[in-house]
Amino acid sequence: MLPVIATLGSHSALQILKGARDEGLRNLVIAAGGKDTLYRRYGFVDEVIAIPRYADFESLEDDLVTRGAVMVPHGSFVAYLGEEVNQRMRVGYYGNRAVLRWEGDRDMQRRWLENAGVPVPAEYAAPADVAEWPVLLKTHGAAGGAGYFLAPNRGALERRIEALDGAPHTIQQYVVGVTLYVHYFYSVIHGRLEILSMDRRYETNADGLGRLPLAIQGTLDPKPSYVVVGNAPLVLRESMLETAYEMGERVIAASRELIDARGLWGPFCLETVITPDRRFHVIEISCRIVAGTNLFVDGSPYAALFFDEPMSTGRRIAREVREAAEGGRMGEVVDAA
Ligand code: AMP
Ligand code: AMP
């Protein structure tokens, strides 16, 4: 029996569900807080389960386990269910849950990226150590760039840190360059790393400020913020593509040393900023499908190099699960509790 692909109704659920349908797998979506109406609009969704709140998710687990569901996590899983619920979920989980802890803790994530030998922005222990301004002050747990503070000088940084009242934070070099988010997929079944697509984010108001003349910016004293509101496609200079692959491979190799022997698999994203010397600076890793892949429900210029049919990240996940099921290898791609 082929597994049922299940996910939570938000973020990239439509892409995941459509991908399951395209691969001939049944799908279901769990929608909280009245979001079920959206998912009932689409004919490719086999089943919509409405629950009042995300906190009610665990009451569905027995039923999902019985039905052999495979949960495909996305950006809402940790944001809305919390890391603990993700860790103790009894339903089959696509991906390695041991990665969650390494991704969720800024210091551990930094150690992982440093061990992988990918270039990361400088970090400073205290305002007095800063070698180059401006810097970004990132509070831990800030989601999607909300609450970051761009500090132009030591005085402003010290005042802001004082206002944090001891809350954990990171002082990071602000890299001036082009932001580029690379969407990878590591296939356990084929033992191969694929780059499926890339995007850049539109972040407000950081992306709006550049449209104002400098003289007016000066009168407003603008405070840049980085709340993501949308995504746009991008392709990379081909001469830099091999470097992007090598960064992805090093991150996977490091995960096998630091996290466990199985390491990272499935979809992940390196968030990078590229400087004029054509160097990548990795600012973050996301270890699941990212919302920027929603641009490519119908495939991308990169996916087309591997597949002769439209291949989204959501569909790629469904294909891996289907091939694993057909080959009796589900234990290699699904983390069971
Ligand atoms: P939502 O589905 O909009 O409620 O978002 C769920 C989580 O995913 C939040 O933590 C968002 O910050 C993140 N998220 C949603 N959309 C995007 C996007 N386009 N790019 C990056 N992160 C996103
Ligand atoms: P993050 O929470 O790390 O995804 O960051 C949110 C946004 O802040 C990113 O998408 C970038 O636009 C910006 N950002 C984060 N870190 C840096 C950095 N070190 N240099 C420049 N921009 C950054």
XYZ file of C-alpha atoms and ligand atoms in Angstrom:
383
model
C 0.000 0.000 0.000
C 1.374 3.412 -0.920
C 1.603 5.955 1.904
C -0.674 8.986 2.242
C 1.117 12.349 2.132
C -0.115 14.601 4.959
C 0.761 18.144 5.936
C -0.498 21.186 7.850
C -2.576 23.735 5.974
C -0.285 26.756 5.458
C 3.153 27.781 4.079
C 3.732 25.390 1.125
C 0.910 22.894 1.684
C -0.661 23.423 -1.733
C 2.619 22.588 -3.463
C 3.148 19.477 -1.296
C -0.412 18.205 -1.859
C -0.286 18.866 -5.599
C 3.062 17.059 -5.736
C 1.548 14.009 -4.033
C -1.319 13.964 -6.529
C 1.128 14.239 -9.444
C 3.016 11.191 -8.119
C -0.164 9.148 -7.684
C -0.154 9.268 -3.864
C -3.215 10.127 -1.807
C -2.964 13.343 0.196
C -4.583 14.991 3.182
C -4.268 18.364 4.847
C -4.899 19.322 8.457
C -6.187 22.875 8.600
C -6.538 24.841 11.822
C -8.477 27.978 12.636
C -10.825 28.036 9.657
C -8.099 27.670 7.037
C -9.840 24.588 5.618
C -11.883 26.735 3.190
C -8.753 27.451 1.136
C -7.876 23.791 0.705
C -11.424 22.793 -0.311
C -11.079 25.025 -3.362
C -8.658 22.676 -5.098
C -9.606 19.425 -6.787
C -6.229 17.775 -6.179
C -6.718 17.756 -2.394
C -8.123 14.345 -1.422
C -9.071 15.119 2.171
C -9.294 18.182 4.402
C -9.357 17.673 8.167
C -10.425 20.830 10.006
C -9.337 21.335 13.625
C -10.073 24.390 15.792
C -6.464 25.055 16.851
C -2.965 23.684 16.160
C -2.947 22.516 19.769
C -5.557 19.915 18.739
C -3.144 18.278 16.312
C -2.066 15.486 18.655
C -5.652 14.186 18.976
C -5.452 13.156 15.293
C -2.237 11.200 15.585
C -3.654 7.714 16.242
C -5.821 7.962 13.159
C -2.915 9.216 11.026
C -0.639 6.422 12.247
C -3.298 3.799 11.450
C -3.612 5.171 7.970
C 0.137 5.064 7.343
C 0.384 8.803 6.791
C 3.742 10.465 6.158
C 3.866 14.025 7.490
C 5.801 16.435 5.298
C 7.044 19.266 7.535
C 7.317 22.866 6.329
C 7.964 26.290 7.882
C 4.768 26.203 9.931
C 5.602 22.988 11.775
C 8.016 24.494 14.248
C 6.399 27.965 14.142
C 2.914 26.667 15.059
C 3.359 23.230 16.662
C 6.625 23.922 18.479
C 9.823 21.883 18.461
C 8.622 19.558 21.207
C 5.498 18.412 19.361
C 7.646 17.873 16.254
C 10.055 15.742 18.281
C 7.409 13.538 19.836
C 5.141 13.209 16.795
C 4.255 9.541 16.349
C 3.167 9.857 12.738
C 5.876 9.029 10.179
C 7.893 12.223 9.590
C 9.656 12.931 6.309
C 13.213 13.890 7.256
C 15.586 13.455 10.188
C 14.116 14.920 13.383
C 17.491 14.962 15.087
C 18.284 17.911 12.800
C 15.594 20.088 14.414
C 17.653 20.834 17.502
C 20.705 21.803 15.449
C 18.691 24.063 13.234
C 16.635 25.692 15.988
C 19.544 26.790 18.183
C 21.549 29.654 16.668
C 24.808 28.594 18.307
C 24.489 24.959 17.208
C 23.529 25.995 13.697
C 26.590 28.222 13.546
C 28.809 25.341 14.697
C 27.333 23.126 11.979
C 27.975 25.695 9.222
C 31.488 26.405 10.506
C 32.264 22.683 10.636
C 31.018 22.379 7.072
C 33.559 25.017 6.064
C 31.002 27.214 4.312
C 31.677 30.970 4.538
C 29.625 32.651 7.266
C 29.428 36.335 8.295
C 31.663 37.432 11.168
C 30.115 37.382 14.642
C 31.169 39.484 17.590
C 30.888 38.691 21.284
C 30.416 42.341 22.335
C 29.992 45.822 20.789
C 33.641 46.631 21.563
C 34.793 43.765 19.304
C 32.996 44.911 16.148
C 35.512 45.344 13.324
C 33.187 46.696 10.643
C 29.853 48.566 10.730
C 26.917 48.178 10.343
C 26.025 44.988 12.207
C 22.728 43.137 12.600
C 21.549 42.426 16.115
C 19.550 39.194 16.009
C 17.546 38.091 18.996
C 17.258 34.318 19.357
C 13.894 32.934 18.347
C 13.101 35.934 16.128
C 11.126 34.434 13.242
C 11.437 35.476 9.630
C 13.621 38.512 10.289
C 11.068 40.277 12.517
C 12.759 42.147 15.339
C 16.246 42.388 13.837
C 18.081 45.648 14.465
C 20.602 47.175 12.064
C 23.115 49.058 14.184
C 25.165 51.781 12.480
C 27.596 52.320 15.376
C 28.659 51.205 18.822
C 26.450 53.636 20.769
C 23.264 52.563 18.985
C 24.159 48.878 19.414
C 24.899 49.235 23.118
C 21.602 51.052 23.730
C 19.659 48.363 21.915
C 21.384 45.508 23.736
C 20.656 47.180 27.057
C 16.964 47.334 26.104
C 17.013 43.550 25.507
C 17.422 43.105 29.234
C 19.637 40.035 29.027
C 17.709 38.250 26.258
C 20.052 36.025 24.197
C 21.233 37.651 20.971
C 23.864 37.562 18.248
C 25.873 40.462 16.817
C 26.561 39.682 13.186
C 28.398 41.440 10.373
C 25.857 42.924 7.927
C 26.848 41.631 4.494
C 26.113 44.098 1.688
C 25.278 42.090 -1.415
C 22.595 40.196 -3.302
C 20.516 37.803 -1.260
C 20.087 34.381 -2.879
C 18.343 31.376 -1.374
C 19.331 28.013 -2.823
C 16.737 25.204 -2.681
C 18.463 21.840 -2.411
C 17.143 18.296 -2.303
C 19.231 15.379 -1.113
C 17.854 12.080 -2.399
C 18.606 9.085 -0.199
C 17.164 6.742 -2.822
C 19.493 8.028 -5.555
C 22.391 9.133 -3.317
C 22.491 12.481 -5.058
C 22.237 16.183 -4.264
C 19.989 18.228 -6.550
C 19.566 21.995 -6.753
C 15.887 22.355 -7.668
C 15.445 26.129 -7.674
C 16.501 29.476 -6.193
C 14.715 32.585 -5.033
C 15.252 35.873 -3.350
C 12.901 37.241 -0.749
C 11.089 40.513 -0.642
C 11.413 41.849 2.835
C 9.625 44.852 4.166
C 10.606 47.514 4.675
C 14.242 46.753 3.743
C 13.260 46.279 0.099
C 11.174 49.449 0.075
C 13.795 51.815 1.450
C 15.957 51.672 -1.667
C 13.131 53.249 -3.645
C 13.349 56.468 -1.673
C 15.852 59.168 -2.616
C 18.672 59.401 -0.096
C 17.670 62.939 0.949
C 14.222 61.703 1.965
C 15.616 58.640 3.718
C 17.676 61.110 5.759
C 14.596 63.002 6.922
C 12.825 59.767 7.923
C 15.675 58.103 9.802
C 14.315 54.747 8.579
C 14.699 51.560 10.596
C 15.111 48.640 8.207
C 13.175 45.501 9.045
C 13.210 42.133 7.288
C 9.709 40.718 7.504
C 9.319 38.438 4.484
C 6.205 39.081 2.391
C 6.971 37.391 -0.903
C 9.555 35.740 -3.109
C 10.915 36.260 -6.597
C 12.822 33.857 -8.876
C 16.486 34.245 -9.659
C 19.103 32.278 -11.547
C 22.750 32.272 -10.579
C 25.744 32.903 -12.811
C 26.601 29.447 -14.088
C 30.228 29.865 -13.044
C 29.051 29.966 -9.406
C 26.737 26.957 -9.576
C 29.382 24.359 -8.766
C 30.284 26.310 -5.607
C 26.607 26.193 -4.594
C 26.606 22.396 -5.020
C 29.825 22.026 -3.033
C 28.421 24.094 -0.145
C 25.354 21.829 -0.026
C 27.503 18.705 -0.050
C 29.725 19.990 2.740
C 26.692 20.827 4.889
C 25.422 17.256 4.435
C 28.822 15.744 5.194
C 29.108 17.844 8.373
C 25.599 16.808 9.456
C 26.674 13.157 9.344
C 29.581 13.883 11.648
C 27.836 16.222 14.067
C 24.201 15.098 14.208
C 24.062 11.378 13.487
C 25.170 8.899 10.843
C 22.111 9.540 8.694
C 22.509 13.317 8.771
C 20.411 15.695 6.705
C 18.266 14.532 3.765
C 15.335 15.780 1.730
C 14.763 19.473 0.999
C 16.869 22.192 2.631
C 17.852 25.753 1.856
C 21.002 27.799 2.299
C 20.248 31.489 2.693
C 23.157 33.393 1.245
C 24.317 36.928 0.520
C 26.724 37.314 -2.422
C 29.319 40.079 -2.408
C 31.011 41.767 -5.411
C 33.971 39.351 -5.171
C 31.401 36.635 -6.052
C 31.679 35.012 -2.667
C 28.724 33.420 -0.880
C 28.082 34.246 2.764
C 25.707 31.745 4.372
C 23.440 33.475 6.864
C 21.129 30.588 7.704
C 20.118 27.023 6.910
C 16.488 25.821 6.774
C 16.189 22.047 6.927
C 12.863 21.534 5.183
C 10.895 22.815 2.213
C 11.030 26.633 2.150
C 8.222 28.891 0.945
C 10.350 30.299 -1.891
C 9.835 26.967 -3.683
C 6.164 27.982 -4.159
C 7.365 29.908 -7.204
C 8.123 26.623 -8.900
C 4.972 24.489 -8.589
C 5.361 23.925 -12.295
C 9.119 23.269 -12.254
C 12.137 25.560 -12.575
C 15.130 26.111 -14.885
C 17.209 23.994 -12.477
C 14.717 21.164 -11.935
C 14.401 20.860 -15.725
C 18.063 19.828 -15.852
C 17.279 16.694 -13.815
C 13.699 15.886 -14.820
C 11.840 15.869 -18.103
C 8.556 16.747 -16.433
C 7.605 19.698 -14.189
C 9.201 18.937 -10.817
C 8.488 21.102 -7.772
C 10.146 20.456 -4.423
C 6.759 19.196 -3.169
C 6.545 16.709 -6.010
C 10.194 15.718 -5.509
C 9.400 14.774 -1.911
C 6.403 12.698 -3.031
C 8.512 10.947 -5.634
C 11.177 10.046 -3.083
C 8.512 8.685 -0.721
C 6.881 6.713 -3.534
C 10.192 5.241 -4.697
C 11.122 4.406 -1.097
C 7.756 2.666 -0.584
C 8.047 0.723 -3.830
C 11.595 -0.356 -2.989
C 10.862 -1.310 0.635
C 13.122 1.505 1.868
C 10.676 3.688 3.834
C 12.789 3.380 6.972
C 15.556 5.301 5.220
C 13.500 8.417 4.440
C 10.829 8.487 7.135
C 11.712 9.119 10.766
C 9.336 6.982 12.851
C 8.951 7.722 16.556
P 2.528 31.259 7.299
O 2.196 30.024 6.541
O 2.525 32.506 6.439
O 1.694 31.423 8.532
O 4.045 31.126 7.790
C 4.523 30.060 8.552
C 6.010 30.221 8.822
O 6.741 30.194 7.612
C 6.383 31.549 9.486
O 7.421 31.278 10.401
C 6.856 32.425 8.344
O 7.825 33.356 8.800
C 7.461 31.418 7.384
N 7.201 31.844 6.010
C 5.999 31.960 5.406
N 6.102 32.384 4.149
C 7.422 32.560 3.921
C 8.171 32.976 2.790
N 7.574 33.336 1.648
N 9.523 32.993 2.901
C 10.101 32.631 4.047
N 9.465 32.243 5.152
C 8.131 32.200 5.099
P 17.143 35.285 8.700
O 16.250 35.366 9.897
O 18.530 34.875 9.028
O 16.515 34.511 7.569
O 17.282 36.787 8.160
C 16.192 37.543 7.683
C 16.722 38.516 6.652
O 17.651 39.435 7.234
C 17.498 37.859 5.529
O 16.637 37.348 4.536
C 18.393 38.982 5.037
O 17.716 39.876 4.170
C 18.694 39.740 6.312
N 19.971 39.279 6.893
C 20.137 38.358 7.869
N 21.444 38.232 8.204
C 22.121 39.086 7.418
C 23.509 39.449 7.279
N 24.445 38.893 8.056
N 23.829 40.376 6.349
C 22.875 40.954 5.578
N 21.573 40.681 5.663
C 21.183 39.762 6.565
